[in-house]
Amino acid sequence: MDIKAYKEQLKETIIVPMKEYMKEVEDCGFSKKDIKKCESLILEYLTALEKLQNPENESIMEQVEKLVLALNQLNEDTDYCMIETVEREAIWEIIQTSAIACGLTDPADDITEEWREW
């Protein structure tokens, strides 16, 4: 798994657009601190996947669930303003493709669906 590529994808498709939106819309509903928290959560997930010794579906999906639930809480904390359609798709893509790259076999169409509220 190439964690560097996922970090770059995170920055380009999620963090930079969120910061730009925040500059454009004064009352966007989230702060720089919220963006940093989102970035930290996703980086923690990627690092956890990278550190799995013998990744199996169960251990990979545990990390997916942990991240999705944390993002649910962050989005709730921002009155559901932080994760909109564009962000949802970009976040989902990182979660899905990194889980597969880590070794997830026979993934569902959307491995986040069971827990995702955003």
Short mmCIF file of N, CA and C in Angstrom, two decimals:
data_model
loop_
_atom_site.label_atom_id
_atom_site.label_comp_id
_atom_site.label_asym_id
_atom_site.label_seq_id
_atom_site.Cartn_x
_atom_site.Cartn_y
_atom_site.Cartn_z
N MET A 1 0.84 -1.18 0.00
CA MET A 1 0.00 0.00 0.00
C MET A 1 0.89 1.25 0.00
N ASP A 2 0.65 2.13 -0.93
CA ASP A 2 1.44 3.35 -1.05
C ASP A 2 0.77 4.47 -0.27
N ILE A 3 1.12 4.58 1.00
CA ILE A 3 0.48 5.57 1.87
C ILE A 3 0.74 7.00 1.40
N LYS A 4 1.90 7.23 0.79
CA LYS A 4 2.21 8.57 0.30
C LYS A 4 1.20 9.02 -0.75
N ALA A 5 0.83 8.12 -1.62
CA ALA A 5 -0.15 8.46 -2.66
C ALA A 5 -1.51 8.79 -2.06
N TYR A 6 -1.90 8.07 -1.02
CA TYR A 6 -3.17 8.35 -0.36
C TYR A 6 -3.13 9.67 0.40
N LYS A 7 -1.99 9.98 0.98
CA LYS A 7 -1.84 11.27 1.67
C LYS A 7 -1.97 12.41 0.68
N GLU A 8 -1.38 12.26 -0.48
CA GLU A 8 -1.48 13.30 -1.51
C GLU A 8 -2.92 13.41 -2.01
N GLN A 9 -3.57 12.27 -2.21
CA GLN A 9 -4.97 12.26 -2.64
C GLN A 9 -5.85 12.95 -1.59
N LEU A 10 -5.60 12.69 -0.32
CA LEU A 10 -6.32 13.33 0.78
C LEU A 10 -6.19 14.84 0.70
N LYS A 11 -4.96 15.28 0.53
CA LYS A 11 -4.70 16.72 0.47
C LYS A 11 -5.41 17.34 -0.74
N GLU A 12 -5.24 16.74 -1.91
CA GLU A 12 -5.75 17.33 -3.15
C GLU A 12 -7.26 17.28 -3.28
N THR A 13 -7.87 16.17 -2.84
CA THR A 13 -9.30 15.99 -3.10
C THR A 13 -10.20 16.33 -1.92
N ILE A 14 -9.63 16.48 -0.73
CA ILE A 14 -10.47 16.76 0.44
C ILE A 14 -10.01 18.01 1.17
N ILE A 15 -8.78 18.06 1.62
CA ILE A 15 -8.32 19.15 2.49
C ILE A 15 -8.28 20.49 1.75
N VAL A 16 -7.63 20.54 0.62
CA VAL A 16 -7.54 21.80 -0.13
C VAL A 16 -8.93 22.31 -0.53
N PRO A 17 -9.80 21.45 -1.09
CA PRO A 17 -11.14 21.96 -1.42
C PRO A 17 -11.93 22.45 -0.21
N MET A 18 -11.79 21.79 0.94
CA MET A 18 -12.48 22.26 2.15
C MET A 18 -11.97 23.64 2.56
N LYS A 19 -10.66 23.83 2.51
CA LYS A 19 -10.08 25.12 2.87
C LYS A 19 -10.54 26.21 1.90
N GLU A 20 -10.58 25.88 0.62
CA GLU A 20 -11.03 26.86 -0.37
C GLU A 20 -12.50 27.22 -0.16
N TYR A 21 -13.32 26.22 0.14
CA TYR A 21 -14.73 26.48 0.39
C TYR A 21 -14.90 27.36 1.62
N MET A 22 -14.12 27.09 2.65
CA MET A 22 -14.19 27.88 3.87
C MET A 22 -13.86 29.35 3.60
N LYS A 23 -12.91 29.59 2.70
CA LYS A 23 -12.55 30.97 2.34
C LYS A 23 -13.67 31.65 1.56
N GLU A 24 -14.35 30.89 0.69
CA GLU A 24 -15.40 31.44 -0.16
C GLU A 24 -16.70 31.70 0.61
N VAL A 25 -17.01 30.81 1.55
CA VAL A 25 -18.27 30.89 2.29
C VAL A 25 -17.95 31.17 3.75
N GLU A 26 -18.18 32.40 4.15
CA GLU A 26 -17.79 32.83 5.49
C GLU A 26 -18.42 31.98 6.59
N ASP A 27 -19.69 31.66 6.46
CA ASP A 27 -20.39 30.88 7.47
C ASP A 27 -20.64 29.46 6.96
N CYS A 28 -19.55 28.76 6.65
CA CYS A 28 -19.67 27.44 6.03
C CYS A 28 -20.06 26.34 7.03
N GLY A 29 -19.92 26.60 8.31
CA GLY A 29 -20.34 25.62 9.31
C GLY A 29 -19.22 24.80 9.91
N PHE A 30 -18.00 24.98 9.38
CA PHE A 30 -16.85 24.26 9.96
C PHE A 30 -15.64 25.19 9.98
N SER A 31 -14.65 24.79 10.77
CA SER A 31 -13.47 25.63 10.99
C SER A 31 -12.20 24.94 10.50
N LYS A 32 -11.09 25.67 10.56
CA LYS A 32 -9.79 25.08 10.24
C LYS A 32 -9.50 23.91 11.18
N LYS A 33 -9.90 24.06 12.42
CA LYS A 33 -9.72 22.98 13.41
C LYS A 33 -10.48 21.73 12.98
N ASP A 34 -11.68 21.89 12.45
CA ASP A 34 -12.47 20.75 11.97
C ASP A 34 -11.80 20.08 10.77
N ILE A 35 -11.26 20.90 9.88
CA ILE A 35 -10.55 20.35 8.72
C ILE A 35 -9.34 19.55 9.18
N LYS A 36 -8.61 20.10 10.12
CA LYS A 36 -7.43 19.41 10.66
C LYS A 36 -7.84 18.09 11.31
N LYS A 37 -8.95 18.09 12.01
CA LYS A 37 -9.45 16.87 12.65
C LYS A 37 -9.80 15.83 11.59
N CYS A 38 -10.46 16.24 10.53
CA CYS A 38 -10.80 15.34 9.44
C CYS A 38 -9.54 14.73 8.84
N GLU A 39 -8.58 15.58 8.58
CA GLU A 39 -7.31 15.12 8.01
C GLU A 39 -6.63 14.13 8.97
N SER A 40 -6.61 14.45 10.24
CA SER A 40 -5.97 13.58 11.23
C SER A 40 -6.65 12.22 11.31
N LEU A 41 -7.97 12.21 11.28
CA LEU A 41 -8.70 10.95 11.34
C LEU A 41 -8.36 10.05 10.16
N ILE A 42 -8.33 10.63 8.98
CA ILE A 42 -8.04 9.84 7.78
C ILE A 42 -6.58 9.38 7.78
N LEU A 43 -5.67 10.23 8.22
CA LEU A 43 -4.26 9.84 8.31
C LEU A 43 -4.07 8.72 9.33
N GLU A 44 -4.79 8.79 10.45
CA GLU A 44 -4.71 7.72 11.46
C GLU A 44 -5.19 6.40 10.87
N TYR A 45 -6.26 6.44 10.09
CA TYR A 45 -6.78 5.25 9.42
C TYR A 45 -5.74 4.67 8.47
N LEU A 46 -5.15 5.52 7.63
CA LEU A 46 -4.15 5.04 6.67
C LEU A 46 -2.95 4.44 7.38
N THR A 47 -2.51 5.08 8.44
CA THR A 47 -1.37 4.58 9.22
C THR A 47 -1.71 3.25 9.87
N ALA A 48 -2.92 3.14 10.40
CA ALA A 48 -3.35 1.88 11.03
C ALA A 48 -3.37 0.75 10.00
N LEU A 49 -3.85 1.03 8.80
CA LEU A 49 -3.84 0.01 7.75
C LEU A 49 -2.41 -0.41 7.41
N GLU A 50 -1.55 0.58 7.30
CA GLU A 50 -0.16 0.32 6.95
C GLU A 50 0.54 -0.54 8.01
N LYS A 51 0.15 -0.38 9.26
CA LYS A 51 0.80 -1.10 10.36
C LYS A 51 0.25 -2.51 10.59
N LEU A 52 -0.86 -2.85 9.92
CA LEU A 52 -1.41 -4.19 10.11
C LEU A 52 -0.38 -5.23 9.68
N GLN A 53 -0.07 -6.15 10.59
CA GLN A 53 0.95 -7.17 10.31
C GLN A 53 0.49 -8.17 9.25
N ASN A 54 -0.62 -8.79 9.49
CA ASN A 54 -1.21 -9.74 8.54
C ASN A 54 -2.64 -9.31 8.28
N PRO A 55 -2.80 -8.32 7.41
CA PRO A 55 -4.14 -7.77 7.23
C PRO A 55 -5.14 -8.82 6.73
N GLU A 56 -6.22 -8.92 7.44
CA GLU A 56 -7.32 -9.79 7.05
C GLU A 56 -8.56 -8.93 6.97
N ASN A 57 -9.57 -9.43 6.31
CA ASN A 57 -10.79 -8.64 6.12
C ASN A 57 -11.29 -8.06 7.44
N GLU A 58 -11.31 -8.86 8.49
CA GLU A 58 -11.86 -8.41 9.77
C GLU A 58 -11.06 -7.23 10.34
N SER A 59 -9.74 -7.33 10.33
CA SER A 59 -8.92 -6.25 10.90
C SER A 59 -8.98 -4.99 10.04
N ILE A 60 -9.08 -5.15 8.75
CA ILE A 60 -9.21 -4.00 7.85
C ILE A 60 -10.56 -3.32 8.08
N MET A 61 -11.61 -4.11 8.15
CA MET A 61 -12.95 -3.55 8.33
C MET A 61 -13.12 -2.91 9.71
N GLU A 62 -12.39 -3.37 10.70
CA GLU A 62 -12.41 -2.71 12.01
C GLU A 62 -11.90 -1.28 11.89
N GLN A 63 -10.85 -1.10 11.10
CA GLN A 63 -10.31 0.24 10.89
C GLN A 63 -11.27 1.12 10.09
N VAL A 64 -11.93 0.52 9.10
CA VAL A 64 -12.92 1.25 8.31
C VAL A 64 -14.05 1.73 9.23
N GLU A 65 -14.57 0.83 10.04
CA GLU A 65 -15.66 1.19 10.95
C GLU A 65 -15.24 2.30 11.91
N LYS A 66 -14.05 2.18 12.48
CA LYS A 66 -13.56 3.18 13.42
C LYS A 66 -13.50 4.56 12.76
N LEU A 67 -12.98 4.63 11.54
CA LEU A 67 -12.88 5.90 10.83
C LEU A 67 -14.26 6.46 10.49
N VAL A 68 -15.13 5.64 9.95
CA VAL A 68 -16.45 6.11 9.53
C VAL A 68 -17.22 6.65 10.73
N LEU A 69 -17.17 5.96 11.86
CA LEU A 69 -17.87 6.42 13.05
C LEU A 69 -17.29 7.75 13.55
N ALA A 70 -15.98 7.89 13.49
CA ALA A 70 -15.35 9.15 13.90
C ALA A 70 -15.73 10.29 12.96
N LEU A 71 -15.79 10.01 11.66
CA LEU A 71 -16.21 11.03 10.70
C LEU A 71 -17.68 11.38 10.88
N ASN A 72 -18.50 10.39 11.22
CA ASN A 72 -19.90 10.67 11.53
C ASN A 72 -19.99 11.70 12.65
N GLN A 73 -19.20 11.48 13.70
CA GLN A 73 -19.24 12.37 14.86
C GLN A 73 -18.74 13.77 14.49
N LEU A 74 -17.67 13.83 13.73
CA LEU A 74 -17.14 15.13 13.30
C LEU A 74 -18.18 15.87 12.46
N ASN A 75 -18.82 15.17 11.55
CA ASN A 75 -19.83 15.81 10.71
C ASN A 75 -21.01 16.27 11.55
N GLU A 76 -21.41 15.47 12.53
CA GLU A 76 -22.49 15.88 13.44
C GLU A 76 -22.09 17.12 14.23
N ASP A 77 -20.85 17.15 14.68
CA ASP A 77 -20.35 18.29 15.46
C ASP A 77 -20.38 19.59 14.66
N THR A 78 -20.34 19.49 13.34
CA THR A 78 -20.39 20.68 12.48
C THR A 78 -21.79 20.87 11.90
N ASP A 79 -22.79 20.32 12.58
CA ASP A 79 -24.18 20.41 12.12
C ASP A 79 -24.35 19.90 10.70
N TYR A 80 -23.60 18.84 10.38
CA TYR A 80 -23.70 18.15 9.08
C TYR A 80 -23.33 19.06 7.91
N CYS A 81 -22.47 20.03 8.17
CA CYS A 81 -22.04 20.96 7.12
C CYS A 81 -20.73 20.54 6.46
N MET A 82 -19.96 19.71 7.12
CA MET A 82 -18.60 19.46 6.67
C MET A 82 -18.51 18.48 5.50
N ILE A 83 -19.24 17.41 5.58
CA ILE A 83 -19.12 16.37 4.55
C ILE A 83 -20.35 16.40 3.66
N GLU A 84 -20.17 17.03 2.50
CA GLU A 84 -21.21 17.11 1.50
C GLU A 84 -20.89 16.12 0.38
N THR A 85 -21.60 16.18 -0.71
CA THR A 85 -21.47 15.18 -1.78
C THR A 85 -20.04 15.03 -2.29
N VAL A 86 -19.38 16.11 -2.62
CA VAL A 86 -18.03 16.04 -3.17
C VAL A 86 -17.07 15.42 -2.16
N GLU A 87 -17.14 15.88 -0.93
CA GLU A 87 -16.26 15.34 0.12
C GLU A 87 -16.58 13.88 0.40
N ARG A 88 -17.87 13.57 0.42
CA ARG A 88 -18.29 12.18 0.68
C ARG A 88 -17.66 11.24 -0.34
N GLU A 89 -17.74 11.61 -1.60
CA GLU A 89 -17.19 10.75 -2.66
C GLU A 89 -15.68 10.62 -2.55
N ALA A 90 -15.00 11.72 -2.26
CA ALA A 90 -13.54 11.69 -2.14
C ALA A 90 -13.10 10.87 -0.93
N ILE A 91 -13.79 11.05 0.19
CA ILE A 91 -13.46 10.29 1.40
C ILE A 91 -13.73 8.81 1.17
N TRP A 92 -14.89 8.52 0.61
CA TRP A 92 -15.23 7.12 0.33
C TRP A 92 -14.18 6.46 -0.56
N GLU A 93 -13.74 7.17 -1.59
CA GLU A 93 -12.76 6.60 -2.51
C GLU A 93 -11.45 6.25 -1.79
N ILE A 94 -11.00 7.13 -0.93
CA ILE A 94 -9.77 6.85 -0.18
C ILE A 94 -9.95 5.65 0.73
N ILE A 95 -11.07 5.61 1.45
CA ILE A 95 -11.32 4.48 2.35
C ILE A 95 -11.39 3.18 1.57
N GLN A 96 -12.17 3.17 0.51
CA GLN A 96 -12.39 1.96 -0.27
C GLN A 96 -11.10 1.47 -0.94
N THR A 97 -10.42 2.35 -1.65
CA THR A 97 -9.24 1.90 -2.40
C THR A 97 -8.08 1.53 -1.48
N SER A 98 -7.93 2.24 -0.37
CA SER A 98 -6.84 1.88 0.55
C SER A 98 -7.11 0.56 1.25
N ALA A 99 -8.36 0.28 1.56
CA ALA A 99 -8.70 -1.01 2.18
C ALA A 99 -8.40 -2.16 1.21
N ILE A 100 -8.73 -1.97 -0.04
CA ILE A 100 -8.45 -2.99 -1.05
C ILE A 100 -6.94 -3.14 -1.24
N ALA A 101 -6.23 -2.03 -1.29
CA ALA A 101 -4.78 -2.07 -1.45
C ALA A 101 -4.12 -2.77 -0.26
N CYS A 102 -4.73 -2.65 0.90
CA CYS A 102 -4.21 -3.28 2.11
C CYS A 102 -4.45 -4.79 2.10
N GLY A 103 -5.41 -5.24 1.30
CA GLY A 103 -5.66 -6.67 1.22
C GLY A 103 -7.10 -7.09 1.39
N LEU A 104 -8.02 -6.14 1.49
CA LEU A 104 -9.44 -6.49 1.63
C LEU A 104 -9.88 -7.25 0.39
N THR A 105 -10.46 -8.41 0.62
CA THR A 105 -10.91 -9.24 -0.50
C THR A 105 -12.43 -9.22 -0.57
N ASP A 106 -12.94 -9.33 -1.77
CA ASP A 106 -14.38 -9.34 -2.03
C ASP A 106 -15.11 -8.19 -1.35
N PRO A 107 -14.64 -6.95 -1.57
CA PRO A 107 -15.30 -5.82 -0.92
C PRO A 107 -16.69 -5.56 -1.49
N ALA A 108 -17.55 -5.03 -0.64
CA ALA A 108 -18.87 -4.60 -1.10
C ALA A 108 -18.68 -3.38 -2.00
N ASP A 109 -19.74 -3.01 -2.69
CA ASP A 109 -19.68 -1.82 -3.54
C ASP A 109 -19.27 -0.61 -2.72
N ASP A 110 -19.76 -0.55 -1.48
CA ASP A 110 -19.43 0.56 -0.59
C ASP A 110 -19.21 -0.03 0.80
N ILE A 111 -17.96 -0.13 1.18
CA ILE A 111 -17.64 -0.76 2.47
C ILE A 111 -17.97 0.12 3.66
N THR A 112 -18.30 1.38 3.41
CA THR A 112 -18.63 2.30 4.50
C THR A 112 -20.12 2.35 4.80
N GLU A 113 -20.92 1.83 3.91
CA GLU A 113 -22.37 2.02 3.95
C GLU A 113 -23.01 1.58 5.28
N GLU A 114 -22.51 0.51 5.85
CA GLU A 114 -23.10 -0.04 7.08
C GLU A 114 -23.11 0.97 8.22
N TRP A 115 -22.10 1.85 8.27
CA TRP A 115 -21.96 2.79 9.40
C TRP A 115 -22.12 4.26 8.99
N ARG A 116 -21.98 4.55 7.74
CA ARG A 116 -21.88 5.95 7.28
C ARG A 116 -23.19 6.70 7.39
N GLU A 117 -23.11 7.91 7.95
CA GLU A 117 -24.26 8.81 8.05
C GLU A 117 -24.06 10.05 7.20
N TRP A 118 -22.95 10.17 6.51
CA TRP A 118 -22.67 11.36 5.71
C TRP A 118 -22.83 11.06 4.23
#
